[in-house]
Structures are given as structure tokens and as C-alpha cells.
PDB file of C-alpha atoms in Angstrom:
ATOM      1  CA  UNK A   1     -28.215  42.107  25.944  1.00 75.00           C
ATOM      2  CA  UNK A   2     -30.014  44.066  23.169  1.00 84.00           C
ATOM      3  CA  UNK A   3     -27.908  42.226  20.445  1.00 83.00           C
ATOM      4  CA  UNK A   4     -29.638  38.977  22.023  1.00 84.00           C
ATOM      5  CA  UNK A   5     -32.499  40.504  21.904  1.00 90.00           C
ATOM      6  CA  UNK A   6     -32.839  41.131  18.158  1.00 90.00           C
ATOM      7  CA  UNK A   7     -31.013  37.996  17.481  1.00 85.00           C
ATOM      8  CA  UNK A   8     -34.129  36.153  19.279  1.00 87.00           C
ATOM      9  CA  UNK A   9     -36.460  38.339  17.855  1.00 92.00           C
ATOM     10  CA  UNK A  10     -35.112  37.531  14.373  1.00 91.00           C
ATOM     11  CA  UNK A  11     -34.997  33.916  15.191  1.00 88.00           C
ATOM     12  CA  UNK A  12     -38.558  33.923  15.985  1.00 92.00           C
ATOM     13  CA  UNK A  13     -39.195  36.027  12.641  1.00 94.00           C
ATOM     14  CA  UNK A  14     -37.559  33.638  11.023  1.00 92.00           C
ATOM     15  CA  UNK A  15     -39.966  30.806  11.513  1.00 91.00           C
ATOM     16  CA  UNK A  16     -42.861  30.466   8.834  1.00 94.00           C
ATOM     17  CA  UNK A  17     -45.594  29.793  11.173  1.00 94.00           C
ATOM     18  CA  UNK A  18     -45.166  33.018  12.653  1.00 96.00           C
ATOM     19  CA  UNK A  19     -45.495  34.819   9.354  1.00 97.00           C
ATOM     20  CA  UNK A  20     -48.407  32.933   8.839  1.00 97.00           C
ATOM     21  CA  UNK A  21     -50.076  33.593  11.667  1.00 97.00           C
ATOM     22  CA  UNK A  22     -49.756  37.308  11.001  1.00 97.00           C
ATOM     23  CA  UNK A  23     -50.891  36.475   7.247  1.00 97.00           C
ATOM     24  CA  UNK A  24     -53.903  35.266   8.171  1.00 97.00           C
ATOM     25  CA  UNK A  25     -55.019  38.398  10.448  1.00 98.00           C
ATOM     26  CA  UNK A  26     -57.037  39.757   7.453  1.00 97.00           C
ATOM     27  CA  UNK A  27     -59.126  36.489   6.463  1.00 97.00           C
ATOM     28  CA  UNK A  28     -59.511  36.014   9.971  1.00 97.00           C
ATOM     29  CA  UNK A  29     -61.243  39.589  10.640  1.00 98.00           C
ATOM     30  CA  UNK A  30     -63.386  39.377   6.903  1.00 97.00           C
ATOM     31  CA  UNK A  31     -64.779  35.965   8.415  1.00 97.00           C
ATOM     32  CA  UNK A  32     -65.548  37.786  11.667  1.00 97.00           C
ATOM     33  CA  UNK A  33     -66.975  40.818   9.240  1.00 97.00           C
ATOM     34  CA  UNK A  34     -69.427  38.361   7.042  1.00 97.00           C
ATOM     35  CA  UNK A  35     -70.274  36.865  10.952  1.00 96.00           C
ATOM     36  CA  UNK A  36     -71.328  40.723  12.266  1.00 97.00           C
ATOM     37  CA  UNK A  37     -73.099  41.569   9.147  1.00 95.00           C
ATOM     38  CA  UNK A  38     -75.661  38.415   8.859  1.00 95.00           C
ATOM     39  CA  UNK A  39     -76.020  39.539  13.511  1.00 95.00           C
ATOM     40  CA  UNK A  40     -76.758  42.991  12.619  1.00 95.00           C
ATOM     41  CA  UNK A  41     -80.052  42.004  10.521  1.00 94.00           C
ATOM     42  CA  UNK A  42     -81.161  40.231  14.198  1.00 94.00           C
ATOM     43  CA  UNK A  43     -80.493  42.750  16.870  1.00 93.00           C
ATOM     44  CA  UNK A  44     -81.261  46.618  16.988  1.00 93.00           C
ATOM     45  CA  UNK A  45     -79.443  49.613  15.496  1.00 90.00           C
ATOM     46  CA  UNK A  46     -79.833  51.155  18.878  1.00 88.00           C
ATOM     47  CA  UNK A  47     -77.797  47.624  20.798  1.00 92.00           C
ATOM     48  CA  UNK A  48     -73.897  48.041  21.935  1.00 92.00           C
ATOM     49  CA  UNK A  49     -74.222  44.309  19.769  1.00 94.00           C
ATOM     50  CA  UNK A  50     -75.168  46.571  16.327  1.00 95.00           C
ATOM     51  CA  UNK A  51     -72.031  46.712  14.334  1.00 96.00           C
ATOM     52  CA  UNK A  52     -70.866  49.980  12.627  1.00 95.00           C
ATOM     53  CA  UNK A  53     -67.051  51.403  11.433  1.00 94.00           C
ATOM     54  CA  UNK A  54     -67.015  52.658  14.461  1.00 94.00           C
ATOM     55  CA  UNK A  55     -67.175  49.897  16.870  1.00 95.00           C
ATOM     56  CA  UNK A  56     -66.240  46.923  14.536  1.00 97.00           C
ATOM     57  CA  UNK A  57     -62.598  46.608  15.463  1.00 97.00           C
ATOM     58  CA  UNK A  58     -63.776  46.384  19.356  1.00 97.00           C
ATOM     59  CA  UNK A  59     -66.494  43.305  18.486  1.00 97.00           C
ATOM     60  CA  UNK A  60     -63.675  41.683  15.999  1.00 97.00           C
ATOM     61  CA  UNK A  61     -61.661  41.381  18.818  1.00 98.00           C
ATOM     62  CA  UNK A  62     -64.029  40.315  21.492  1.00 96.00           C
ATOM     63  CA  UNK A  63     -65.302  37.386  18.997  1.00 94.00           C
ATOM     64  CA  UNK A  64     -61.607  35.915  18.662  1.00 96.00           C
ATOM     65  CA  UNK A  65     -59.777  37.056  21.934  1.00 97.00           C
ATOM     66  CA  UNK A  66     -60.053  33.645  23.898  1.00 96.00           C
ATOM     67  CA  UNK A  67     -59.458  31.453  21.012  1.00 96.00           C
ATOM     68  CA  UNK A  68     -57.450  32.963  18.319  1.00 97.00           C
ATOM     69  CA  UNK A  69     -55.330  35.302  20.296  1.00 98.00           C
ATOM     70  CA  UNK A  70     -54.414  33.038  22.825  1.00 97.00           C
ATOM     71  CA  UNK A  71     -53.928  30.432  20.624  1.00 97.00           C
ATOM     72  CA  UNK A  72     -51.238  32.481  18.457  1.00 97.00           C
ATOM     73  CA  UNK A  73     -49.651  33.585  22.342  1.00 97.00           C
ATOM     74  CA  UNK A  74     -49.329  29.667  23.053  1.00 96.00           C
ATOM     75  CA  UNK A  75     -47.641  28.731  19.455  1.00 95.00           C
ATOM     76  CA  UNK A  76     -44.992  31.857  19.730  1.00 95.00           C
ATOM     77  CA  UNK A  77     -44.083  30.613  22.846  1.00 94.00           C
ATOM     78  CA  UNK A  78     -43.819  27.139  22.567  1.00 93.00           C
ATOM     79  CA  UNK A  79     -42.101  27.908  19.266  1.00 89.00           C
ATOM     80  CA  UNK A  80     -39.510  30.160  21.293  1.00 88.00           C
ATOM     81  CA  UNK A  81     -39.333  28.074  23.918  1.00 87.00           C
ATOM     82  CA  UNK A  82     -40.168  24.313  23.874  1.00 81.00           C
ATOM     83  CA  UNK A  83     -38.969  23.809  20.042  1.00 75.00           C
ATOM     84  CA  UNK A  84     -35.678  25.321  20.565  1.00 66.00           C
ATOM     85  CA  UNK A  85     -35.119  23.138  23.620  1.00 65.00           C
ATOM     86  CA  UNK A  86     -36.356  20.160  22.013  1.00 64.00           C
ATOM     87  CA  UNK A  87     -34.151  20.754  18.791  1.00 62.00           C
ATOM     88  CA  UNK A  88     -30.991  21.611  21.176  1.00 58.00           C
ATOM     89  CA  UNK A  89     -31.139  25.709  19.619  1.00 62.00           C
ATOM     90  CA  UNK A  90     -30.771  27.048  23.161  1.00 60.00           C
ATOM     91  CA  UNK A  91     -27.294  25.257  24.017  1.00 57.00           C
ATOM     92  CA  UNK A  92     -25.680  26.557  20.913  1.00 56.00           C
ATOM     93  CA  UNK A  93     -27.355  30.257  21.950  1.00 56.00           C
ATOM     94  CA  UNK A  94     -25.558  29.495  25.584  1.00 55.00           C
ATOM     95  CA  UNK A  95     -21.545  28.820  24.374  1.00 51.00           C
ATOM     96  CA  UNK A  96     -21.794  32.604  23.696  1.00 60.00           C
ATOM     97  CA  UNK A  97     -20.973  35.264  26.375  1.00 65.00           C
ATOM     98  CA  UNK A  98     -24.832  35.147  28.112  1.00 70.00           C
ATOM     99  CA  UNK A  99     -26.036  33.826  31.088  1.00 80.00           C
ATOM    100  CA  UNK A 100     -29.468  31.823  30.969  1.00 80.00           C
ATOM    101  CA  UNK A 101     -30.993  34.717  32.968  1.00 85.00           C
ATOM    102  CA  UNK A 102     -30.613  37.054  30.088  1.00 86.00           C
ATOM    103  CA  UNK A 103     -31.244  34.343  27.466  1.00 86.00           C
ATOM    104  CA  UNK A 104     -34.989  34.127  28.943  1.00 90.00           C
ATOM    105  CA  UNK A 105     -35.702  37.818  29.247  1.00 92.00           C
ATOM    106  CA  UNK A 106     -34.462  38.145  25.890  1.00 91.00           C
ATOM    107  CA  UNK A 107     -36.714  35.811  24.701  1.00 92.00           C
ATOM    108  CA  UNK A 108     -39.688  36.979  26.961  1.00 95.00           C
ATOM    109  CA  UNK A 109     -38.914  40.087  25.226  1.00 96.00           C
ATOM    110  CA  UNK A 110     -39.195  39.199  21.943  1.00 95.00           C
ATOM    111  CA  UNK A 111     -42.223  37.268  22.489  1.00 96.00           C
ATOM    112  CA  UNK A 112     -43.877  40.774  24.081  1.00 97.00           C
ATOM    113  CA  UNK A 113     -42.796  42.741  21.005  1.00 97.00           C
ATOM    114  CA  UNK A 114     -44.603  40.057  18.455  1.00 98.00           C
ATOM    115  CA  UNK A 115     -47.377  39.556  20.115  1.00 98.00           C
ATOM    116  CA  UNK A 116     -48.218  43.342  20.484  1.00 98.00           C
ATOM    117  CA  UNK A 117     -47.465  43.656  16.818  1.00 98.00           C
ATOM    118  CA  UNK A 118     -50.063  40.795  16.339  1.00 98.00           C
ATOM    119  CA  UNK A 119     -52.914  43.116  18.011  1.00 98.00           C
ATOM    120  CA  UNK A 120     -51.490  46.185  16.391  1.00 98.00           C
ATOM    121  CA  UNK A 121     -51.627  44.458  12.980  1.00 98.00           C
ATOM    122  CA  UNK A 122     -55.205  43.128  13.849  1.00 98.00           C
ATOM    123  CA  UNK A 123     -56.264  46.844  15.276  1.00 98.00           C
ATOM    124  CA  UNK A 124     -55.102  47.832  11.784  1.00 98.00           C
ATOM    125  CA  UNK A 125     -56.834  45.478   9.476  1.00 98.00           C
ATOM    126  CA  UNK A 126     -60.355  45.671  11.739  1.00 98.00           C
ATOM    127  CA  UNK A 127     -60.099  49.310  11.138  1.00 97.00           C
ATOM    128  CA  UNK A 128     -59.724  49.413   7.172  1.00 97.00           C
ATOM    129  CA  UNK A 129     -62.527  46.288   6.618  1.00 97.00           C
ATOM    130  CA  UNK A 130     -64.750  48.033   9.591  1.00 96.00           C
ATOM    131  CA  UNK A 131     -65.059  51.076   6.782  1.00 95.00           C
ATOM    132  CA  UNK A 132     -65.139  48.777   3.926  1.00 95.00           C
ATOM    133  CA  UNK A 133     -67.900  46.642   5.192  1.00 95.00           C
ATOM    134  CA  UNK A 134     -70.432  48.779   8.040  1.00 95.00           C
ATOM    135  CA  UNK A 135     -71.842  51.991   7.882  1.00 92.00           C
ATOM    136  CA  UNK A 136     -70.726  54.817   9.900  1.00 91.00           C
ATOM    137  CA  UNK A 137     -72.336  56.461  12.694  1.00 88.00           C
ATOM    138  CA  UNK A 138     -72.143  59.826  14.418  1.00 89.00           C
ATOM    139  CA  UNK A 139     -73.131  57.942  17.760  1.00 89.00           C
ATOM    140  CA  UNK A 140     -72.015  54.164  19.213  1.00 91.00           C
ATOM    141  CA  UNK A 141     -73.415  52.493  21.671  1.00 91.00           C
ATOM    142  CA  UNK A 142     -70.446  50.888  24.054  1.00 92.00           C
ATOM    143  CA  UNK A 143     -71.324  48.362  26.655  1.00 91.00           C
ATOM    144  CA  UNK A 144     -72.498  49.101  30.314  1.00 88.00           C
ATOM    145  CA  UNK A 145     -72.139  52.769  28.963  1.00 88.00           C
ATOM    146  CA  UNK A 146     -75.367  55.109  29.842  1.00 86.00           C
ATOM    147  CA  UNK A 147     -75.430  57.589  26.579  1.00 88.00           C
ATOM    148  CA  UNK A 148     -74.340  57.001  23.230  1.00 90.00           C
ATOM    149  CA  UNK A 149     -70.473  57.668  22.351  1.00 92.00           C
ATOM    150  CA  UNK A 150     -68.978  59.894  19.463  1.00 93.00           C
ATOM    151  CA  UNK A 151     -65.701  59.315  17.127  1.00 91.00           C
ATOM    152  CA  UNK A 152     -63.375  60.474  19.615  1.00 93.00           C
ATOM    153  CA  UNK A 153     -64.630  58.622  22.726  1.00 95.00           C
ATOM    154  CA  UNK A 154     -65.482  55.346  20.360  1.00 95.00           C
ATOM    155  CA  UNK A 155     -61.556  55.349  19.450  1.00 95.00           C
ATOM    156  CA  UNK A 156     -60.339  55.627  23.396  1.00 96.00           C
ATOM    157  CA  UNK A 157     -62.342  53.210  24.312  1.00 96.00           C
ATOM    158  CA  UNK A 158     -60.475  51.039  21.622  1.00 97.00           C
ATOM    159  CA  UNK A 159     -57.478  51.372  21.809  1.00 97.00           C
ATOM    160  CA  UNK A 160     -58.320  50.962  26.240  1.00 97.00           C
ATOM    161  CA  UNK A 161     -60.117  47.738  25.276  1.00 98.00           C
ATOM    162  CA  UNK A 162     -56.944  46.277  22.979  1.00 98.00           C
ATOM    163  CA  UNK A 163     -54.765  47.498  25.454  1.00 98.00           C
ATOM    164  CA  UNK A 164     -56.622  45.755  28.550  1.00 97.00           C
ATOM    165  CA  UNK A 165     -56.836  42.715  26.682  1.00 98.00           C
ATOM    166  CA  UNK A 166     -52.671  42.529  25.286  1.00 98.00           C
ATOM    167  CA  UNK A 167     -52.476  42.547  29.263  1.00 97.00           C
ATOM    168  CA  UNK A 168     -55.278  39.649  29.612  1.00 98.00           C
ATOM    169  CA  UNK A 169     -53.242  37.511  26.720  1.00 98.00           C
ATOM    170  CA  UNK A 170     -49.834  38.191  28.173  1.00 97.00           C
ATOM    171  CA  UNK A 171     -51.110  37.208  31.853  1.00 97.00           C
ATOM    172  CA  UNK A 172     -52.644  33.837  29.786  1.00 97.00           C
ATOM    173  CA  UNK A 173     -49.344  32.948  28.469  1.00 96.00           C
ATOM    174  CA  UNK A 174     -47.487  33.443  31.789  1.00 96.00           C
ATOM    175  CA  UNK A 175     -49.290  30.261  32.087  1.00 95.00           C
ATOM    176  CA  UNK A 176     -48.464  29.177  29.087  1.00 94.00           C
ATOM    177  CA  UNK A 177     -44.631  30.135  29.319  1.00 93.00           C
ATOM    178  CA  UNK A 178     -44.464  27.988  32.535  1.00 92.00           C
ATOM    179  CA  UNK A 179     -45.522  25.023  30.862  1.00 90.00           C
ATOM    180  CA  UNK A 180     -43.544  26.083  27.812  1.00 88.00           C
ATOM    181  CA  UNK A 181     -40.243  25.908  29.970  1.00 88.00           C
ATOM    182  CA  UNK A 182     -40.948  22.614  31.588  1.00 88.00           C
ATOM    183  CA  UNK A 183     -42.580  20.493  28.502  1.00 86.00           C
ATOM    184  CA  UNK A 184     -39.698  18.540  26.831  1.00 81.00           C
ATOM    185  CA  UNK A 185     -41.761  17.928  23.601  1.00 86.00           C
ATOM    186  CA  UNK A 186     -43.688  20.529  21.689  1.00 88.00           C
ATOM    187  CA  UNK A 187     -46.624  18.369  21.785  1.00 90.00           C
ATOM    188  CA  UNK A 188     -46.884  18.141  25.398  1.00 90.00           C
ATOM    189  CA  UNK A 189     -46.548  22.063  25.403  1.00 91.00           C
ATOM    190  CA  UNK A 190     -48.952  22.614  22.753  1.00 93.00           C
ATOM    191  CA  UNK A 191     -51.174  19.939  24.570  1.00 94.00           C
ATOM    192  CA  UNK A 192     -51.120  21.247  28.491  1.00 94.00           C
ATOM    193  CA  UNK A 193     -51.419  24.882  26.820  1.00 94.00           C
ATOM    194  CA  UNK A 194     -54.965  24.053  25.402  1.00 96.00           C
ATOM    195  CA  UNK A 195     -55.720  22.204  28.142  1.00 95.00           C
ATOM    196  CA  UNK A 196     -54.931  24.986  31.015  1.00 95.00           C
ATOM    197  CA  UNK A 197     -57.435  27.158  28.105  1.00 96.00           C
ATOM    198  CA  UNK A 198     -59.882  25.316  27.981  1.00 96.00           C
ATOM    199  CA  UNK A 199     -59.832  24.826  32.436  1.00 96.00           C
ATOM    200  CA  UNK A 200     -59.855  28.036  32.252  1.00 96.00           C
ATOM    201  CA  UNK A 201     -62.682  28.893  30.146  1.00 96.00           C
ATOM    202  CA  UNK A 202     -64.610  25.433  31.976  1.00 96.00           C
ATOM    203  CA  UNK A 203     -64.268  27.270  35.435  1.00 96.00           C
ATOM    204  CA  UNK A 204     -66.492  29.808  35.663  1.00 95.00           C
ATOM    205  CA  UNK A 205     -68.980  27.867  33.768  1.00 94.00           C
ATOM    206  CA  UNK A 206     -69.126  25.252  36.797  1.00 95.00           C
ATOM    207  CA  UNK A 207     -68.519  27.636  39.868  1.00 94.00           C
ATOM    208  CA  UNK A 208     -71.731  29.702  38.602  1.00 92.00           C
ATOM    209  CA  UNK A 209     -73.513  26.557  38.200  1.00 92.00           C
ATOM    210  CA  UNK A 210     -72.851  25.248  41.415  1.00 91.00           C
ATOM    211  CA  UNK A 211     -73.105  28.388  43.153  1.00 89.00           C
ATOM    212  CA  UNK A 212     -76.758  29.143  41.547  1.00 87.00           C
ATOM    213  CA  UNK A 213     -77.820  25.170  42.159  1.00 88.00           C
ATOM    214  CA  UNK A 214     -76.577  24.754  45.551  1.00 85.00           C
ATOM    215  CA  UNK A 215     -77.147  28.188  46.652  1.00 80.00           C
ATOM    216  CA  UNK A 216     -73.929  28.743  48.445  1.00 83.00           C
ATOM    217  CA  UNK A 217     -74.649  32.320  48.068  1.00 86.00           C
ATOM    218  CA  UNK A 218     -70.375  32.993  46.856  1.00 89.00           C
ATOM    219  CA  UNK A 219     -68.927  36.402  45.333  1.00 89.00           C
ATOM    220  CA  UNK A 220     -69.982  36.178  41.809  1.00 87.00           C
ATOM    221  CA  UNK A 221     -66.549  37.957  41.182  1.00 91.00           C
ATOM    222  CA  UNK A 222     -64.502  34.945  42.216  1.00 93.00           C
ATOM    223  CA  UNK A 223     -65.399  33.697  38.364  1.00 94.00           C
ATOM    224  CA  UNK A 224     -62.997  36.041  37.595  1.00 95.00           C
ATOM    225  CA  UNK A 225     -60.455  34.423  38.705  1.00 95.00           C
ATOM    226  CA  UNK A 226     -60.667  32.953  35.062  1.00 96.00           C
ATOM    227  CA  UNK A 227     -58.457  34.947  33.071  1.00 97.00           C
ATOM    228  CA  UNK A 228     -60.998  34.104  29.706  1.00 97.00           C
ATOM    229  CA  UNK A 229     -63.917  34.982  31.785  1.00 96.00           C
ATOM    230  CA  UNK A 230     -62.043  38.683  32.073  1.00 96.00           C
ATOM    231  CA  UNK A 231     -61.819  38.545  28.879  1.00 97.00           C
ATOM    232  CA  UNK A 232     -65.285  37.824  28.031  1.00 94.00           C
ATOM    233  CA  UNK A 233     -66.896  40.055  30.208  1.00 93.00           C
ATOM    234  CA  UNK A 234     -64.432  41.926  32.341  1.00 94.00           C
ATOM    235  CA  UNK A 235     -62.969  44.333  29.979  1.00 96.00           C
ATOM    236  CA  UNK A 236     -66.505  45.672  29.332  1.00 94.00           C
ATOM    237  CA  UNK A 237     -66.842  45.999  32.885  1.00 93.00           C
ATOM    238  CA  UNK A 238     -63.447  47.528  33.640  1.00 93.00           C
ATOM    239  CA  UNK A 239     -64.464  50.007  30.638  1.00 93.00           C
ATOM    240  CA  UNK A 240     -67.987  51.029  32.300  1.00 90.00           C
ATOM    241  CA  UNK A 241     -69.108  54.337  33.176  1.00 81.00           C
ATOM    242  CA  UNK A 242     -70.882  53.493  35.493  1.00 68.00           C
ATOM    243  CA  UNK A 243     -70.508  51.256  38.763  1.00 63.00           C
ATOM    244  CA  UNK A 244     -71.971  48.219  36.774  1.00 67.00           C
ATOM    245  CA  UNK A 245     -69.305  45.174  37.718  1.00 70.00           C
ATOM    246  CA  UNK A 246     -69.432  41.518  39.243  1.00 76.00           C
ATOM    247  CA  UNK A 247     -68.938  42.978  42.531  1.00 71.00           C
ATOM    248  CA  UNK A 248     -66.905  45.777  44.724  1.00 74.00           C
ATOM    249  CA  UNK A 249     -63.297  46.680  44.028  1.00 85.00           C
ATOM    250  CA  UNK A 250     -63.474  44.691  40.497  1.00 90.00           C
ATOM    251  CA  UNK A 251     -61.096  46.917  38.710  1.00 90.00           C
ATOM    252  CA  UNK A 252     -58.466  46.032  41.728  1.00 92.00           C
ATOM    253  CA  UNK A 253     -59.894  42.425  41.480  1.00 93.00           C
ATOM    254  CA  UNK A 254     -58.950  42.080  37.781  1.00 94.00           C
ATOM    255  CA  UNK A 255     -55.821  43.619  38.400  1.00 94.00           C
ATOM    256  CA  UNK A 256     -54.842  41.439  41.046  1.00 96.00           C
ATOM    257  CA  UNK A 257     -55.441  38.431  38.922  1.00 96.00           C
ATOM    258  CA  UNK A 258     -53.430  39.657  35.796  1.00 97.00           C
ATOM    259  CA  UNK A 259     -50.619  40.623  38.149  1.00 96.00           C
ATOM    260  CA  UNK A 260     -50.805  37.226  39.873  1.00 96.00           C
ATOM    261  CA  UNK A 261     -50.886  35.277  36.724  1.00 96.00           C
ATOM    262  CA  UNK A 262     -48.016  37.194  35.387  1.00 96.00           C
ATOM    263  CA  UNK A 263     -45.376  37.124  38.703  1.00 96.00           C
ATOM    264  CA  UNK A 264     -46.420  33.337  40.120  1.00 95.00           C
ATOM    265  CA  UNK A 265     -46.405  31.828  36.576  1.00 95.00           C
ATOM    266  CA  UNK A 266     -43.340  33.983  34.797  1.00 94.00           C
ATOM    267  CA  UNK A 267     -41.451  33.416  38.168  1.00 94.00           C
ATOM    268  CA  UNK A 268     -42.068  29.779  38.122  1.00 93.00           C
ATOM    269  CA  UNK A 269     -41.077  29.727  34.499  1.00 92.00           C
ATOM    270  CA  UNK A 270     -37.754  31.928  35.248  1.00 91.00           C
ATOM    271  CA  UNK A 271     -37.049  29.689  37.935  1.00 90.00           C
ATOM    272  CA  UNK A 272     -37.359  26.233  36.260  1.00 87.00           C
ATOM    273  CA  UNK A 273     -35.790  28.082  32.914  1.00 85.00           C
ATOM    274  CA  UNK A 274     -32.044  29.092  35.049  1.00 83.00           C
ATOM    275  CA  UNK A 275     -32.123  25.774  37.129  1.00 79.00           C
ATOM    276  CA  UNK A 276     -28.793  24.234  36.717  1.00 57.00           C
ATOM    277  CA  UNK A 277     -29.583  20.587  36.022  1.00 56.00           C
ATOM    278  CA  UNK A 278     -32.151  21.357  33.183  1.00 57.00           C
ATOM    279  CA  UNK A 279     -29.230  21.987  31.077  1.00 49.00           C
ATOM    280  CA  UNK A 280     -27.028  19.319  32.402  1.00 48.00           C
TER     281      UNK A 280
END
């Protein structure tokens, strides 16, 4: 099992799209750096939005999680995936001694690995053009927090923050992996996996709507069902010191969703991935 492991981890390595994805971490965060430093002239120094060393890789991340992030989880997947289907890879992988149980965690595996190197890599780079580009400061201001944070907290609540959202992005591309495993084309993948992005990203843009215009008077914490709507505001909220949050039990809440995304969706996907007749 771990020689299939590093054999589909080197497989995936192999492909120039993923190298290029990695290569273009650092224009990626200077365009997000310009971005911060034109904001900074329009808010105040004393705003969780004012950008300094401290608090840039946090606000890099936030302004390309939805997108970028889950954009690169989609590709890596459908590359692993969909491609090798398509191309007839994954047959020649099965006349070895593995069953196609181990062949997808292997995979899933090496998929987990390269995508956390993709946020370590990113953590990295935000870190070294956050001191390049924005002054430092002895205090931060983090969101929902009630007093200013030093160096040390600043950096916890970092490393919490990329943490919480590798979880968000991996729950994301449970969805993704499902439609990975049953697409037949990597066009269709690439295709349903924006789509099921951008539904998610639509959703709690209409169920606030409709729930402010037609007053149904609903849990405002059912937007979160929206795995990009945890991203855009439920990490900060998960994060709070204080009881600030969408409504009671929201840490559970958010929880519940990752973990649902990740067992119904990665099931579904192991399921339809070991089915006998897909490879007949």
C-alpha cells in the first residue's frame, strides 16, 4: 500500500499543471499584496481589514480561498481521477497486485498530501512578501476579537485559520471527488466541479434574500450549509473570542457540515469508484 502510495503521488507530481499551479503561488499572493496595499489607504489602521506583516498571510488567504484554492482542489482531482480514467491509466495501475479499494485511498491520499503542501507553500510565500511589502505592528486587530492581538497570538490564530480552511477545501472536493469518479470526460468533471462552486457560493446569497424579503423568520445559520459561505465568514466566527456567530452551537454546526460533506460525498465517491461494472 505505501509503495502505491508514492507511486500515485509521483504520478500526480509528474504532471506539469500541478507544478504550475504551485509556481504560480508567489504571483498569485504579490497580486493579492499590490490589492491590500491600494485597501489599506481606504480603511483605518485601527480595522481587522488594515493589512500589516502580521496579519497579511491570514487576508491573502481569505481573498483567494473560494476561488483559487478550490479551484487548484478540483484540477488535482480531476487530474488524478477523471484523466487517468479517461486515458485508460487506472487499468494498467489495476493488473498489479491491488485491489480498487486501495487504489482510491491511495490516490485520496496523495491528493491530501499535495493539497496541504499547496497551503503550506502559500503560508510560506504570504509570510516572506507580508514582511517585504507591510509594516509591522506590535498589536493586530483579528476579526470578532475584543482587544488587539500580539506576535504570538497573531501566528495561532494563523496557522488555526489555514488549518480550518485545508478542512473547508478538503470537505469542497469531497464534492468534487464524487463527481470526479463518475464524469467520463475531464470536461464534464471540470464543468459539474465549477458548477457545484458556484451553487454553492449562489445559495446563501438567495436563502438570505428570501428569508429577509419574505420574512420567513429561518436560522440565519442554515446559510452555512454552504461550504464557501464557511469559508467566507465562518472561520472568523469559529476563531472568535467571543460568542459572536450566526447562531447557537455554530462551531458544532460547521463541524457537522464539513463532516457531512466529507463521509456522504467521499462515500458516494468510494462506492461508485469499487463498483464492479465501472471497470467492465
Amino acid at each position: 500500500m505505501r509503495a502505491l502510495f508514492i507511486s500515485e503521488l509521483e504520478r500526480l507530481w509528474k504532471r506539469k499543471l500541478t507544478w504550475m499551479m504551485f509556481a504560480a503561488i508567489p504571483l498569485i499572493v504579490y497580486t493579492t499584496a499590490r490589492y491590500y496595499a491600494v485597501h489599506n489607504l481606504q480603511v483605518p489602521a485601527d480595522s481587522p481589514e488594515f493589512v500589516t506583516s502580521g496579519n497579511f498571510p491570514v487576508m491573502a488567504l481569505i481573498e483567494q480561498l473560494i476561488v483559487a484554492f478550490n479551484l487548484v482542489s478540483l484540477v488535482l482531482l480531476t487530474l488524478s481521477f477523471t484523466e487517468e480514467y479517461r486515458t485508460g491509466q487506472l487499468r494498467m495501475v489495476l493488473l498489479r497486485a491491488f485491489t480498487v479499494g486501495q487504489l482510491f485511498r491511495a490516490k485520496t491520499a496523495a491528493y491530501l498530501v499535495t493539497i496541504s503542501l499547496f497551503f503550506a507553500a502559500y503560508l510560506g510565500v504570504s509570510v516572506a512578501v507580508g514582511f517585504q511589502m507591510f509594516d509591522s505592528s506590535e498589536t493586530t486587530r483579528l476579526f470578532h476579537h475584543v482587544s488587539p492581538a500580539g506576535p504570538g497570538e497573531v501566528m495561532g490564530y494563523t496557522l488555526k485559520y489555514y488549518g480550518i480552511s485545508l478542512l473547508t477545501v478538503v470537505g469542497m472536493g469531497s464534492a468534487m471527488l464524487a463527481l470526479a469518479v463518475i464524469c467520463h470526460t475531464t470536461t464534464a468533471a471540470i464543468g459539474f466541479g465549477v458548477g457545484i462552486l458556484l451553487l454553492s457560493i449562489g445559495y446563501p446569497l438567495v436563502y438570505l434574500t428570501f428569508n429577509t424579503v419574505l420574512d420567513l423568520q429561518l436560522p440565519a445559520q442554515l446559510a452555512f450549509l454552504s461550504l464557501t459561505q464557511i469559508q467566507y465568514e465562518g472561520i472568523a466566527y469559529l476563531l472568535a473570542d467571543s460568542s459572536k456567530g450566526p447562531g447557537p452551537y455554530f462551531p458544532l454546526f460547521a463541524l457537522a457540515v464539513v463532516a457531512g460533506y466529507v463521509l456522504l460525498c467521499a462515500g458516494g465517491a468510494y462506492l461508485a469508484f469499487t463498483r464492479r461494472d465501472r471497470w467492465i
